[in-house]
């Protein structure tokens, strides 16, 4: 079993739609969680950290469920510019940062 | 402040040749990571350093790969001899414990390696 698993997609949604991605992790002792965004042929960039109580940043909402060992990302009112690959990131301990394979999102006009 | 700087941006080499990838982390960052990205395997952590000391190299695929960090501002990833299956994008990233939850990893632009 992979340490971090994501549905690769692609998710094809129209502008204005709400879309959600899930990610599961195998190490129950994992300490910190993030979502990164990666545009085609670019480097990954931090989208948001995921806090235990859940957190929101504009149109983006992240949730953590430690009991079931998954995190989620919800994007509301999708924009064309949201088209990218979204990477789930988990720290199983220390600074060993593990990336999921990513979920591709295409937002269409 | 300059970001993480990697060189070269692109490298094309023949099988059996030595390849050296270079990275300059953000000044003041005390963690440095080397990742490899392919379509099949995604982003794989190869090795990471703390204060120039290798902490975890369990992701280094085999003895052909080696990484060094002689000082706080420079790291290399070397492949000798290179093989076609090493073709990938290699990313360097740096981080600091002081700002970890707000911006945990800062990536360079990557080196696109092609081994023919």
PDB file of C-alpha atoms in Angstrom:
ATOM      1  CA  UNK A   1       0.000   0.000   0.000  1.00  0.00           C
ATOM      2  CA  UNK A   2       1.310   3.443  -0.889  1.00  0.00           C
ATOM      3  CA  UNK A   3       1.930   5.857   1.957  1.00  0.00           C
ATOM      4  CA  UNK A   4      -0.297   8.489   0.351  1.00  0.00           C
ATOM      5  CA  UNK A   5      -3.015   7.643  -2.167  1.00  0.00           C
ATOM      6  CA  UNK A   6      -5.097   9.888  -4.357  1.00  0.00           C
ATOM      7  CA  UNK A   7      -7.588   9.392  -7.168  1.00  0.00           C
ATOM      8  CA  UNK A   8      -5.586  10.464 -10.257  1.00  0.00           C
ATOM      9  CA  UNK A   9      -8.679  11.763 -12.043  1.00  0.00           C
ATOM     10  CA  UNK A  10      -8.913  13.640 -14.265  1.00  0.00           C
ATOM     11  CA  UNK A  11     -11.817  15.599 -12.930  1.00  0.00           C
ATOM     12  CA  UNK A  12     -13.502  17.588 -15.685  1.00  0.00           C
ATOM     13  CA  UNK A  13     -15.832  20.246 -14.319  1.00  0.00           C
ATOM     14  CA  UNK A  14     -17.520  23.382 -15.693  1.00  0.00           C
ATOM     15  CA  UNK A  15     -16.720  26.819 -14.399  1.00  0.00           C
ATOM     16  CA  UNK A  16     -18.593  27.586 -11.213  1.00  0.00           C
ATOM     17  CA  UNK A  17     -18.827  23.964 -10.124  1.00  0.00           C
ATOM     18  CA  UNK A  18     -17.840  22.612  -6.731  1.00  0.00           C
ATOM     19  CA  UNK A  19     -15.330  19.783  -6.758  1.00  0.00           C
ATOM     20  CA  UNK A  20     -13.832  17.695  -3.965  1.00  0.00           C
ATOM     21  CA  UNK A  21     -10.705  15.563  -3.772  1.00  0.00           C
ATOM     22  CA  UNK A  22      -9.838  12.986  -1.149  1.00  0.00           C
ATOM     23  CA  UNK A  23      -6.532  11.559  -0.091  1.00  0.00           C
ATOM     24  CA  UNK A  24      -5.763   8.672   2.256  1.00  0.00           C
ATOM     25  CA  UNK A  25      -2.568   8.052   4.185  1.00  0.00           C
ATOM     26  CA  UNK A  26      -1.261   4.870   5.738  1.00  0.00           C
ATOM     27  CA  UNK A  27       0.777   6.058   8.717  1.00  0.00           C
ATOM     28  CA  UNK A  28      -1.523   6.822  11.619  1.00  0.00           C
ATOM     29  CA  UNK A  29       1.298   8.694  13.359  1.00  0.00           C
ATOM     30  CA  UNK A  30       1.472  11.285  10.570  1.00  0.00           C
ATOM     31  CA  UNK A  31       1.772  14.728  12.021  1.00  0.00           C
ATOM     32  CA  UNK A  32       1.146  17.360   9.396  1.00  0.00           C
ATOM     33  CA  UNK A  33      -0.745  17.602   6.153  1.00  0.00           C
ATOM     34  CA  UNK A  34      -0.812  19.904   3.155  1.00  0.00           C
ATOM     35  CA  UNK A  35      -2.254  20.428  -0.284  1.00  0.00           C
ATOM     36  CA  UNK A  36       0.086  21.565  -3.025  1.00  0.00           C
ATOM     37  CA  UNK A  37      -0.767  22.655  -6.528  1.00  0.00           C
ATOM     38  CA  UNK A  38       1.345  21.879  -9.570  1.00  0.00           C
ATOM     39  CA  UNK A  39       0.824  23.467 -12.964  1.00  0.00           C
ATOM     40  CA  UNK A  40       1.974  21.697 -16.118  1.00  0.00           C
ATOM     41  CA  UNK A  41       5.781  21.579 -16.339  1.00  0.00           C
ATOM     42  CA  UNK A  42       6.156  23.725 -13.226  1.00  0.00           C
ATOM     43  CA  UNK A  43       7.260  23.081  -9.680  1.00  0.00           C
ATOM     44  CA  UNK A  44       4.778  22.250  -6.899  1.00  0.00           C
ATOM     45  CA  UNK A  45       3.642  25.158  -4.755  1.00  0.00           C
ATOM     46  CA  UNK A  46       1.893  25.174  -1.411  1.00  0.00           C
ATOM     47  CA  UNK A  47      -1.851  25.702  -1.686  1.00  0.00           C
ATOM     48  CA  UNK A  48      -2.740  25.341   1.983  1.00  0.00           C
ATOM     49  CA  UNK A  49      -1.881  23.555   5.179  1.00  0.00           C
ATOM     50  CA  UNK A  50      -4.516  21.262   6.679  1.00  0.00           C
ATOM     51  CA  UNK A  51      -5.299  21.781  10.340  1.00  0.00           C
ATOM     52  CA  UNK A  52      -7.026  19.320  12.633  1.00  0.00           C
ATOM     53  CA  UNK A  53     -10.118  21.495  12.954  1.00  0.00           C
ATOM     54  CA  UNK A  54     -10.341  22.070   9.218  1.00  0.00           C
ATOM     55  CA  UNK A  55      -9.570  25.358   7.557  1.00  0.00           C
ATOM     56  CA  UNK A  56     -10.710  27.582   4.763  1.00  0.00           C
ATOM     57  CA  UNK A  57      -8.903  29.931   2.425  1.00  0.00           C
ATOM     58  CA  UNK A  58     -11.268  31.762   0.130  1.00  0.00           C
ATOM     59  CA  UNK A  59     -12.873  29.219  -2.184  1.00  0.00           C
ATOM     60  CA  UNK A  60     -10.759  26.370  -0.800  1.00  0.00           C
ATOM     61  CA  UNK A  61     -11.633  24.257   2.239  1.00  0.00           C
ATOM     62  CA  UNK A  62      -9.436  21.526   3.689  1.00  0.00           C
ATOM     63  CA  UNK A  63     -10.525  18.877   6.154  1.00  0.00           C
ATOM     64  CA  UNK A  64      -8.646  16.242   8.136  1.00  0.00           C
ATOM     65  CA  UNK A  65     -10.145  13.017   9.469  1.00  0.00           C
ATOM     66  CA  UNK A  66      -7.533  11.312  11.628  1.00  0.00           C
ATOM     67  CA  UNK A  67      -9.781   8.390  12.569  1.00  0.00           C
ATOM     68  CA  UNK A  68     -10.236   7.397   8.941  1.00  0.00           C
ATOM     69  CA  UNK A  69      -6.817   8.683   7.884  1.00  0.00           C
ATOM     70  CA  UNK A  70      -7.912  10.907   5.047  1.00  0.00           C
ATOM     71  CA  UNK A  71      -7.795  14.531   4.106  1.00  0.00           C
ATOM     72  CA  UNK A  72      -9.969  16.369   1.646  1.00  0.00           C
ATOM     73  CA  UNK A  73      -9.915  19.505  -0.454  1.00  0.00           C
ATOM     74  CA  UNK A  74     -13.065  21.264  -1.571  1.00  0.00           C
ATOM     75  CA  UNK A  75     -12.981  23.898  -4.295  1.00  0.00           C
ATOM     76  CA  UNK A  76     -16.068  26.072  -4.673  1.00  0.00           C
ATOM     77  CA  UNK A  77     -16.969  28.217  -7.667  1.00  0.00           C
ATOM     78  CA  UNK A  78     -14.251  26.680  -9.853  1.00  0.00           C
ATOM     79  CA  UNK A  79     -12.290  29.011 -12.114  1.00  0.00           C
ATOM     80  CA  UNK A  80     -10.465  28.204 -15.342  1.00  0.00           C
ATOM     81  CA  UNK A  81      -7.262  29.091 -13.493  1.00  0.00           C
ATOM     82  CA  UNK A  82      -7.884  26.274 -10.999  1.00  0.00           C
ATOM     83  CA  UNK A  83      -6.939  23.746 -13.682  1.00  0.00           C
ATOM     84  CA  UNK A  84      -3.868  22.004 -12.317  1.00  0.00           C
ATOM     85  CA  UNK A  85      -2.733  18.886 -10.494  1.00  0.00           C
ATOM     86  CA  UNK A  86      -3.454  18.873  -6.771  1.00  0.00           C
ATOM     87  CA  UNK A  87      -0.985  17.003  -4.604  1.00  0.00           C
ATOM     88  CA  UNK A  88      -1.775  15.647  -1.179  1.00  0.00           C
ATOM     89  CA  UNK A  89       1.232  15.838   1.151  1.00  0.00           C
ATOM     90  CA  UNK A  90       1.803  14.061   4.441  1.00  0.00           C
ATOM     91  CA  UNK A  91       4.594  14.177   6.999  1.00  0.00           C
ATOM     92  CA  UNK A  92       4.859  10.767   8.657  1.00  0.00           C
ATOM     93  CA  UNK A  93       7.315  12.228  11.109  1.00  0.00           C
ATOM     94  CA  UNK A  94      10.050  14.788  11.283  1.00  0.00           C
ATOM     95  CA  UNK A  95      10.527  16.489   7.956  1.00  0.00           C
ATOM     96  CA  UNK A  96      10.113  13.437   5.730  1.00  0.00           C
ATOM     97  CA  UNK A  97       7.526  14.879   3.360  1.00  0.00           C
ATOM     98  CA  UNK A  98       5.637  12.380   1.207  1.00  0.00           C
ATOM     99  CA  UNK A  99       3.630  13.414  -1.855  1.00  0.00           C
ATOM    100  CA  UNK A 100       0.646  11.651  -3.347  1.00  0.00           C
ATOM    101  CA  UNK A 101       0.611  11.056  -7.087  1.00  0.00           C
ATOM    102  CA  UNK A 102      -1.788  13.952  -7.590  1.00  0.00           C
ATOM    103  CA  UNK A 103      -5.302  14.540  -8.875  1.00  0.00           C
ATOM    104  CA  UNK A 104      -5.699  16.327 -12.166  1.00  0.00           C
ATOM    105  CA  UNK A 105      -8.406  18.944 -12.471  1.00  0.00           C
ATOM    106  CA  UNK A 106      -9.652  20.501 -15.694  1.00  0.00           C
ATOM    107  CA  UNK A 107     -12.077  23.388 -15.415  1.00  0.00           C
ATOM    108  CA  UNK A 108     -13.875  24.178 -18.666  1.00  0.00           C
ATOM    109  CA  UNK A 109     -15.715  27.281 -19.789  1.00  0.00           C
TER     110      UNK A 109
ATOM    111  CA  UNK B   1      14.835  36.978  -1.635  1.00  0.00           C
ATOM    112  CA  UNK B   2      15.898  34.585  -4.383  1.00  0.00           C
ATOM    113  CA  UNK B   3      14.157  31.246  -4.421  1.00  0.00           C
ATOM    114  CA  UNK B   4      15.705  27.816  -4.694  1.00  0.00           C
ATOM    115  CA  UNK B   5      18.039  27.774  -7.669  1.00  0.00           C
ATOM    116  CA  UNK B   6      18.714  24.618  -9.640  1.00  0.00           C
ATOM    117  CA  UNK B   7      21.048  24.004 -12.531  1.00  0.00           C
ATOM    118  CA  UNK B   8      21.018  22.990 -15.245  1.00  0.00           C
ATOM    119  CA  UNK B   9      17.384  23.399 -16.321  1.00  0.00           C
ATOM    120  CA  UNK B  10      17.759  20.696 -18.936  1.00  0.00           C
ATOM    121  CA  UNK B  11      20.321  17.935 -19.291  1.00  0.00           C
ATOM    122  CA  UNK B  12      20.561  15.440 -22.115  1.00  0.00           C
ATOM    123  CA  UNK B  13      23.204  12.771 -21.797  1.00  0.00           C
ATOM    124  CA  UNK B  14      24.060   9.327 -23.054  1.00  0.00           C
ATOM    125  CA  UNK B  15      23.712   6.182 -21.053  1.00  0.00           C
ATOM    126  CA  UNK B  16      26.782   5.507 -18.942  1.00  0.00           C
ATOM    127  CA  UNK B  17      27.740   9.152 -18.502  1.00  0.00           C
ATOM    128  CA  UNK B  18      28.001  10.899 -15.155  1.00  0.00           C
ATOM    129  CA  UNK B  19      25.370  13.513 -14.405  1.00  0.00           C
ATOM    130  CA  UNK B  20      25.607  16.164 -11.698  1.00  0.00           C
ATOM    131  CA  UNK B  21      22.619  18.250 -10.663  1.00  0.00           C
ATOM    132  CA  UNK B  22      23.098  21.333  -8.528  1.00  0.00           C
ATOM    133  CA  UNK B  23      20.980  23.199  -6.018  1.00  0.00           C
ATOM    134  CA  UNK B  24      21.256  26.401  -4.012  1.00  0.00           C
ATOM    135  CA  UNK B  25      18.653  26.541  -1.237  1.00  0.00           C
ATOM    136  CA  UNK B  26      17.039  29.675   0.113  1.00  0.00           C
ATOM    137  CA  UNK B  27      19.379  31.464   2.486  1.00  0.00           C
ATOM    138  CA  UNK B  28      18.598  30.589   6.079  1.00  0.00           C
ATOM    139  CA  UNK B  29      16.772  27.370   5.266  1.00  0.00           C
ATOM    140  CA  UNK B  30      18.240  24.448   7.166  1.00  0.00           C
ATOM    141  CA  UNK B  31      16.458  21.595   5.388  1.00  0.00           C
ATOM    142  CA  UNK B  32      17.139  20.538   1.819  1.00  0.00           C
ATOM    143  CA  UNK B  33      15.292  17.872  -0.145  1.00  0.00           C
ATOM    144  CA  UNK B  34      15.879  16.118  -3.447  1.00  0.00           C
ATOM    145  CA  UNK B  35      12.824  14.737  -5.265  1.00  0.00           C
ATOM    146  CA  UNK B  36      12.402  12.908  -8.563  1.00  0.00           C
ATOM    147  CA  UNK B  37       9.176  13.155 -10.587  1.00  0.00           C
ATOM    148  CA  UNK B  38       8.004  10.836 -13.337  1.00  0.00           C
ATOM    149  CA  UNK B  39       4.603  10.196 -14.843  1.00  0.00           C
ATOM    150  CA  UNK B  40       4.600   6.626 -13.558  1.00  0.00           C
ATOM    151  CA  UNK B  41       5.790   7.194  -9.981  1.00  0.00           C
ATOM    152  CA  UNK B  42       4.921  10.810  -9.234  1.00  0.00           C
ATOM    153  CA  UNK B  43       7.113  12.788  -6.826  1.00  0.00           C
ATOM    154  CA  UNK B  44       9.514  10.555  -4.922  1.00  0.00           C
ATOM    155  CA  UNK B  45      11.628  11.776  -2.035  1.00  0.00           C
ATOM    156  CA  UNK B  46      15.206  10.688  -2.669  1.00  0.00           C
ATOM    157  CA  UNK B  47      17.067  12.203   0.264  1.00  0.00           C
ATOM    158  CA  UNK B  48      16.910  15.097   2.667  1.00  0.00           C
ATOM    159  CA  UNK B  49      19.476  17.007   4.709  1.00  0.00           C
ATOM    160  CA  UNK B  50      19.296  18.994   7.921  1.00  0.00           C
ATOM    161  CA  UNK B  51      22.109  21.440   8.606  1.00  0.00           C
ATOM    162  CA  UNK B  52      24.091  19.830   5.773  1.00  0.00           C
ATOM    163  CA  UNK B  53      23.807  16.342   7.283  1.00  0.00           C
ATOM    164  CA  UNK B  54      21.917  13.600   5.388  1.00  0.00           C
ATOM    165  CA  UNK B  55      18.985  12.522   7.554  1.00  0.00           C
ATOM    166  CA  UNK B  56      17.145  10.014   5.383  1.00  0.00           C
ATOM    167  CA  UNK B  57      18.454   8.576   2.137  1.00  0.00           C
ATOM    168  CA  UNK B  58      16.093   5.599   2.006  1.00  0.00           C
ATOM    169  CA  UNK B  59      14.594   6.890  -1.227  1.00  0.00           C
ATOM    170  CA  UNK B  60      17.858   6.843  -3.156  1.00  0.00           C
ATOM    171  CA  UNK B  61      17.180   4.152  -5.753  1.00  0.00           C
ATOM    172  CA  UNK B  62      20.577   2.518  -5.874  1.00  0.00           C
ATOM    173  CA  UNK B  63      24.288   3.026  -5.447  1.00  0.00           C
ATOM    174  CA  UNK B  64      24.513   4.882  -8.732  1.00  0.00           C
ATOM    175  CA  UNK B  65      22.908   7.846  -6.957  1.00  0.00           C
ATOM    176  CA  UNK B  66      24.757   9.981  -4.443  1.00  0.00           C
ATOM    177  CA  UNK B  67      24.050  13.360  -2.858  1.00  0.00           C
ATOM    178  CA  UNK B  68      26.214  15.779  -0.955  1.00  0.00           C
ATOM    179  CA  UNK B  69      25.782  19.051   0.845  1.00  0.00           C
ATOM    180  CA  UNK B  70      29.249  20.481   1.517  1.00  0.00           C
ATOM    181  CA  UNK B  71      27.851  23.725   2.946  1.00  0.00           C
ATOM    182  CA  UNK B  72      24.585  25.462   3.746  1.00  0.00           C
ATOM    183  CA  UNK B  73      24.269  27.058   0.322  1.00  0.00           C
ATOM    184  CA  UNK B  74      25.012  24.191  -2.048  1.00  0.00           C
ATOM    185  CA  UNK B  75      24.012  20.607  -2.743  1.00  0.00           C
ATOM    186  CA  UNK B  76      24.624  18.159  -5.550  1.00  0.00           C
ATOM    187  CA  UNK B  77      22.897  15.029  -6.748  1.00  0.00           C
ATOM    188  CA  UNK B  78      25.100  12.792  -8.834  1.00  0.00           C
ATOM    189  CA  UNK B  79      24.194   9.821 -11.005  1.00  0.00           C
ATOM    190  CA  UNK B  80      27.048   7.606 -12.143  1.00  0.00           C
ATOM    191  CA  UNK B  81      26.601   5.810 -14.473  1.00  0.00           C
ATOM    192  CA  UNK B  82      23.330   7.167 -15.806  1.00  0.00           C
ATOM    193  CA  UNK B  83      20.678   4.925 -17.374  1.00  0.00           C
ATOM    194  CA  UNK B  84      17.627   5.702 -19.542  1.00  0.00           C
ATOM    195  CA  UNK B  85      15.290   4.873 -16.634  1.00  0.00           C
ATOM    196  CA  UNK B  86      16.807   7.784 -14.718  1.00  0.00           C
ATOM    197  CA  UNK B  87      15.077  10.174 -17.120  1.00  0.00           C
ATOM    198  CA  UNK B  88      12.833  12.381 -14.993  1.00  0.00           C
ATOM    199  CA  UNK B  89      12.463  15.852 -13.550  1.00  0.00           C
ATOM    200  CA  UNK B  90      14.607  16.290 -10.463  1.00  0.00           C
ATOM    201  CA  UNK B  91      13.459  18.894  -7.967  1.00  0.00           C
ATOM    202  CA  UNK B  92      15.350  20.418  -5.096  1.00  0.00           C
ATOM    203  CA  UNK B  93      13.387  22.014  -2.257  1.00  0.00           C
ATOM    204  CA  UNK B  94      14.319  23.784   0.950  1.00  0.00           C
ATOM    205  CA  UNK B  95      12.529  24.536   4.174  1.00  0.00           C
ATOM    206  CA  UNK B  96      12.950  25.897   7.645  1.00  0.00           C
ATOM    207  CA  UNK B  97      11.402  24.726  10.881  1.00  0.00           C
ATOM    208  CA  UNK B  98      10.610  28.298  11.814  1.00  0.00           C
ATOM    209  CA  UNK B  99       7.916  28.717   9.141  1.00  0.00           C
ATOM    210  CA  UNK B 100       7.014  25.144   8.466  1.00  0.00           C
ATOM    211  CA  UNK B 101       3.223  25.228   8.595  1.00  0.00           C
ATOM    212  CA  UNK B 102       2.915  28.375   6.491  1.00  0.00           C
ATOM    213  CA  UNK B 103       5.306  27.447   3.733  1.00  0.00           C
ATOM    214  CA  UNK B 104       6.807  24.066   4.300  1.00  0.00           C
ATOM    215  CA  UNK B 105       8.658  23.421   1.049  1.00  0.00           C
ATOM    216  CA  UNK B 106      10.016  25.847  -1.493  1.00  0.00           C
ATOM    217  CA  UNK B 107      10.830  24.127  -4.755  1.00  0.00           C
ATOM    218  CA  UNK B 108      13.298  25.052  -7.439  1.00  0.00           C
ATOM    219  CA  UNK B 109      12.316  25.007 -11.099  1.00  0.00           C
ATOM    220  CA  UNK B 110      13.654  21.491 -11.511  1.00  0.00           C
ATOM    221  CA  UNK B 111      16.165  19.843 -13.825  1.00  0.00           C
ATOM    222  CA  UNK B 112      14.687  17.859 -16.698  1.00  0.00           C
ATOM    223  CA  UNK B 113      17.063  14.950 -17.280  1.00  0.00           C
ATOM    224  CA  UNK B 114      16.968  12.844 -20.426  1.00  0.00           C
ATOM    225  CA  UNK B 115      19.276   9.842 -20.706  1.00  0.00           C
ATOM    226  CA  UNK B 116      19.452   8.325 -24.176  1.00  0.00           C
TER     227      UNK B 116
END
